[in-house]
Amino acid sequence: MPENLHPRAIPVAAVFTAVAEGWRNLRSCLLPAMAYAAVFALIGLLIFALLLHFSVAAMILPFAGGFLLVGPAVLAGFFGLRRALVAGRRPGAQDVFQAFRQAPRGLVVVSLVCVLLLLIWLTDAATVYSFMIGGAGQDALLPPGTFRFHFFTSLMGAVLALIVFCVSAFSVPLLFDRRATLVGAVAASVRAVFTNIPALLVWALILALGVMATILCPPLLVVSLPCLAFASDLLYLEIFPPEGGLLQTDPQQER
């Protein structure tokens, strides 16, 4: 493994510093970041409306948790905005599109794996739903067996979320910046997680609670999602500092 892919150990305090700096970054590019996040908030509102329409409200929580699995697939757009901000340019929609256009194949593969795990998760959750709740109490907002269903699906989801977190937490930005191949980026990401278990356990809890809490109220996602995405980028730079100082942040200059 190249020397620059050996993860550094960081203190737990670095996580809270990254979140605070992520918030400041969000305030510096508020409109484009919120506009991009609004796309996913609208998708969430549509999904929740459909679940309520078909009287399967108990599936709202599994769908909300599923975003933690597919979330890494949308990070490139936020990375593009923050790279433009650090480069001294005014971030805009063009930076989101540019970020996806210049994404390497490895990043596409990681995104597809996340989507596949999301489909597995939703299929398993729907199967458990049919056994534990099924057609009973469809007229009730919380039919019998809802809490038992949420308990068991939360355990299942936690396992998948842990896998996704280990694999994609740092492989996505490493691939985005073309600092590693697919295999090298995934290996470095897993190694970084186990090198920084206390700090990244706190970070994982912040991600889970922040995303789950706000995705249950989708309009709040336009604030939480970019803030956490920017904080994720900052943690990545703390654990994998680029050689020679600051990272080349302008995607157009990486070509």
PDB file of N, CA and C in Angstrom, residues 2-3 17-18 21 26 39 48 52 71 74 79 90 93-94 110 113 118 132 148 164 166 171 216 218 232 234:
ATOM      1  N   PRO A   2       0.620   2.221  -0.885  1.00  0.00           N
ATOM      2  CA  PRO A   2       1.420   3.450  -0.904  1.00  0.00           C
ATOM      3  C   PRO A   2       1.415   4.139   0.448  1.00  0.00           C
ATOM      4  N   GLU A   3       2.503   4.847   0.738  1.00  0.00           N
ATOM      5  CA  GLU A   3       2.651   5.488   2.040  1.00  0.00           C
ATOM      6  C   GLU A   3       1.514   6.464   2.315  1.00  0.00           C
ATOM      7  N   THR A  17     -15.037  18.736  15.350  1.00  0.00           N
ATOM      8  CA  THR A  17     -14.444  19.853  14.620  1.00  0.00           C
ATOM      9  C   THR A  17     -14.838  19.800  13.151  1.00  0.00           C
ATOM     10  N   ALA A  18     -14.829  18.596  12.573  1.00  0.00           N
ATOM     11  CA  ALA A  18     -15.202  18.429  11.164  1.00  0.00           C
ATOM     12  C   ALA A  18     -16.664  18.801  10.937  1.00  0.00           C
ATOM     13  N   GLU A  21     -16.918  22.552  11.020  1.00  0.00           N
ATOM     14  CA  GLU A  21     -16.368  23.134   9.800  1.00  0.00           C
ATOM     15  C   GLU A  21     -17.269  22.825   8.604  1.00  0.00           C
ATOM     16  N   LEU A  26     -21.103  24.771   4.529  1.00  0.00           N
ATOM     17  CA  LEU A  26     -22.469  24.827   4.013  1.00  0.00           C
ATOM     18  C   LEU A  26     -22.955  26.259   3.921  1.00  0.00           C
ATOM     19  N   VAL A  39     -33.155  17.565  -3.986  1.00  0.00           N
ATOM     20  CA  VAL A  39     -33.542  16.476  -4.897  1.00  0.00           C
ATOM     21  C   VAL A  39     -33.863  15.221  -4.100  1.00  0.00           C
ATOM     22  N   PHE A  48     -42.389   8.402   0.991  1.00  0.00           N
ATOM     23  CA  PHE A  48     -43.214   8.346   2.195  1.00  0.00           C
ATOM     24  C   PHE A  48     -44.688   8.495   1.859  1.00  0.00           C
ATOM     25  N   LEU A  52     -47.577   5.701   2.749  1.00  0.00           N
ATOM     26  CA  LEU A  52     -48.799   6.034   3.476  1.00  0.00           C
ATOM     27  C   LEU A  52     -50.030   5.724   2.638  1.00  0.00           C
ATOM     28  N   GLY A  71     -26.286   6.395   0.524  1.00  0.00           N
ATOM     29  CA  GLY A  71     -25.758   7.744   0.661  1.00  0.00           C
ATOM     30  C   GLY A  71     -24.409   7.992   0.000  1.00  0.00           C
ATOM     31  N   VAL A  74     -24.086   9.435  -3.581  1.00  0.00           N
ATOM     32  CA  VAL A  74     -24.433  10.818  -3.938  1.00  0.00           C
ATOM     33  C   VAL A  74     -23.395  11.816  -3.434  1.00  0.00           C
ATOM     34  N   PHE A  79     -18.801  16.720  -2.856  1.00  0.00           N
ATOM     35  CA  PHE A  79     -17.353  16.893  -2.934  1.00  0.00           C
ATOM     36  C   PHE A  79     -17.002  17.928  -3.999  1.00  0.00           C
ATOM     37  N   ARG A  90     -16.764  30.238  -7.025  1.00  0.00           N
ATOM     38  CA  ARG A  90     -18.129  30.258  -6.509  1.00  0.00           C
ATOM     39  C   ARG A  90     -18.818  28.950  -6.890  1.00  0.00           C
ATOM     40  N   ALA A  93     -24.227  24.653  -9.706  1.00  0.00           N
ATOM     41  CA  ALA A  93     -24.716  23.380 -10.234  1.00  0.00           C
ATOM     42  C   ALA A  93     -23.699  22.739 -11.174  1.00  0.00           C
ATOM     43  N   GLN A  94     -22.917  23.560 -11.868  1.00  0.00           N
ATOM     44  CA  GLN A  94     -21.938  22.998 -12.816  1.00  0.00           C
ATOM     45  C   GLN A  94     -20.905  22.154 -12.097  1.00  0.00           C
ATOM     46  N   VAL A 110     -18.387   1.277  -6.665  1.00  0.00           N
ATOM     47  CA  VAL A 110     -18.759   1.393  -5.256  1.00  0.00           C
ATOM     48  C   VAL A 110     -20.211   1.852  -5.129  1.00  0.00           C
ATOM     49  N   VAL A 113     -22.533  -1.026  -5.872  1.00  0.00           N
ATOM     50  CA  VAL A 113     -22.563  -1.967  -4.750  1.00  0.00           C
ATOM     51  C   VAL A 113     -23.482  -1.439  -3.648  1.00  0.00           C
ATOM     52  N   LEU A 118     -28.741  -1.751  -0.925  1.00  0.00           N
ATOM     53  CA  LEU A 118     -30.021  -1.118  -0.610  1.00  0.00           C
ATOM     54  C   LEU A 118     -31.179  -2.003  -1.056  1.00  0.00           C
ATOM     55  N   MET A 132     -44.243 -10.479  10.047  1.00  0.00           N
ATOM     56  CA  MET A 132     -44.559  -9.925  11.357  1.00  0.00           C
ATOM     57  C   MET A 132     -45.825  -9.080  11.380  1.00  0.00           C
ATOM     58  N   ARG A 148     -41.780  -4.701  17.202  1.00  0.00           N
ATOM     59  CA  ARG A 148     -40.954  -5.900  17.029  1.00  0.00           C
ATOM     60  C   ARG A 148     -40.326  -5.907  15.639  1.00  0.00           C
ATOM     61  N   VAL A 164     -21.227  -1.197   4.633  1.00  0.00           N
ATOM     62  CA  VAL A 164     -21.142  -0.052   3.723  1.00  0.00           C
ATOM     63  C   VAL A 164     -20.214   1.016   4.282  1.00  0.00           C
ATOM     64  N   CYS A 166     -17.644   0.689   6.391  1.00  0.00           N
ATOM     65  CA  CYS A 166     -16.239   0.278   6.314  1.00  0.00           C
ATOM     66  C   CYS A 166     -15.710   0.373   4.886  1.00  0.00           C
ATOM     67  N   SER A 171     -13.193   5.174   0.823  1.00  0.00           N
ATOM     68  CA  SER A 171     -12.895   4.771  -0.550  1.00  0.00           C
ATOM     69  C   SER A 171     -13.522   5.737  -1.550  1.00  0.00           C
ATOM     70  N   LEU A 216     -36.656  11.391   8.305  1.00  0.00           N
ATOM     71  CA  LEU A 216     -38.048  11.198   8.720  1.00  0.00           C
ATOM     72  C   LEU A 216     -38.830  12.497   8.605  1.00  0.00           C
ATOM     73  N   PRO A 218     -38.223  14.958   5.791  1.00  0.00           N
ATOM     74  CA  PRO A 218     -37.389  15.212   4.607  1.00  0.00           C
ATOM     75  C   PRO A 218     -36.974  16.661   4.367  1.00  0.00           C
ATOM     76  N   SER A 232     -17.670  14.792   6.188  1.00  0.00           N
ATOM     77  CA  SER A 232     -17.052  13.540   5.752  1.00  0.00           C
ATOM     78  C   SER A 232     -15.795  13.801   4.929  1.00  0.00           C
ATOM     79  N   LEU A 234     -13.885  16.420   5.145  1.00  0.00           N
ATOM     80  CA  LEU A 234     -12.864  16.960   6.036  1.00  0.00           C
ATOM     81  C   LEU A 234     -12.199  15.858   6.864  1.00  0.00           C
TER      82      LEU A 234
END
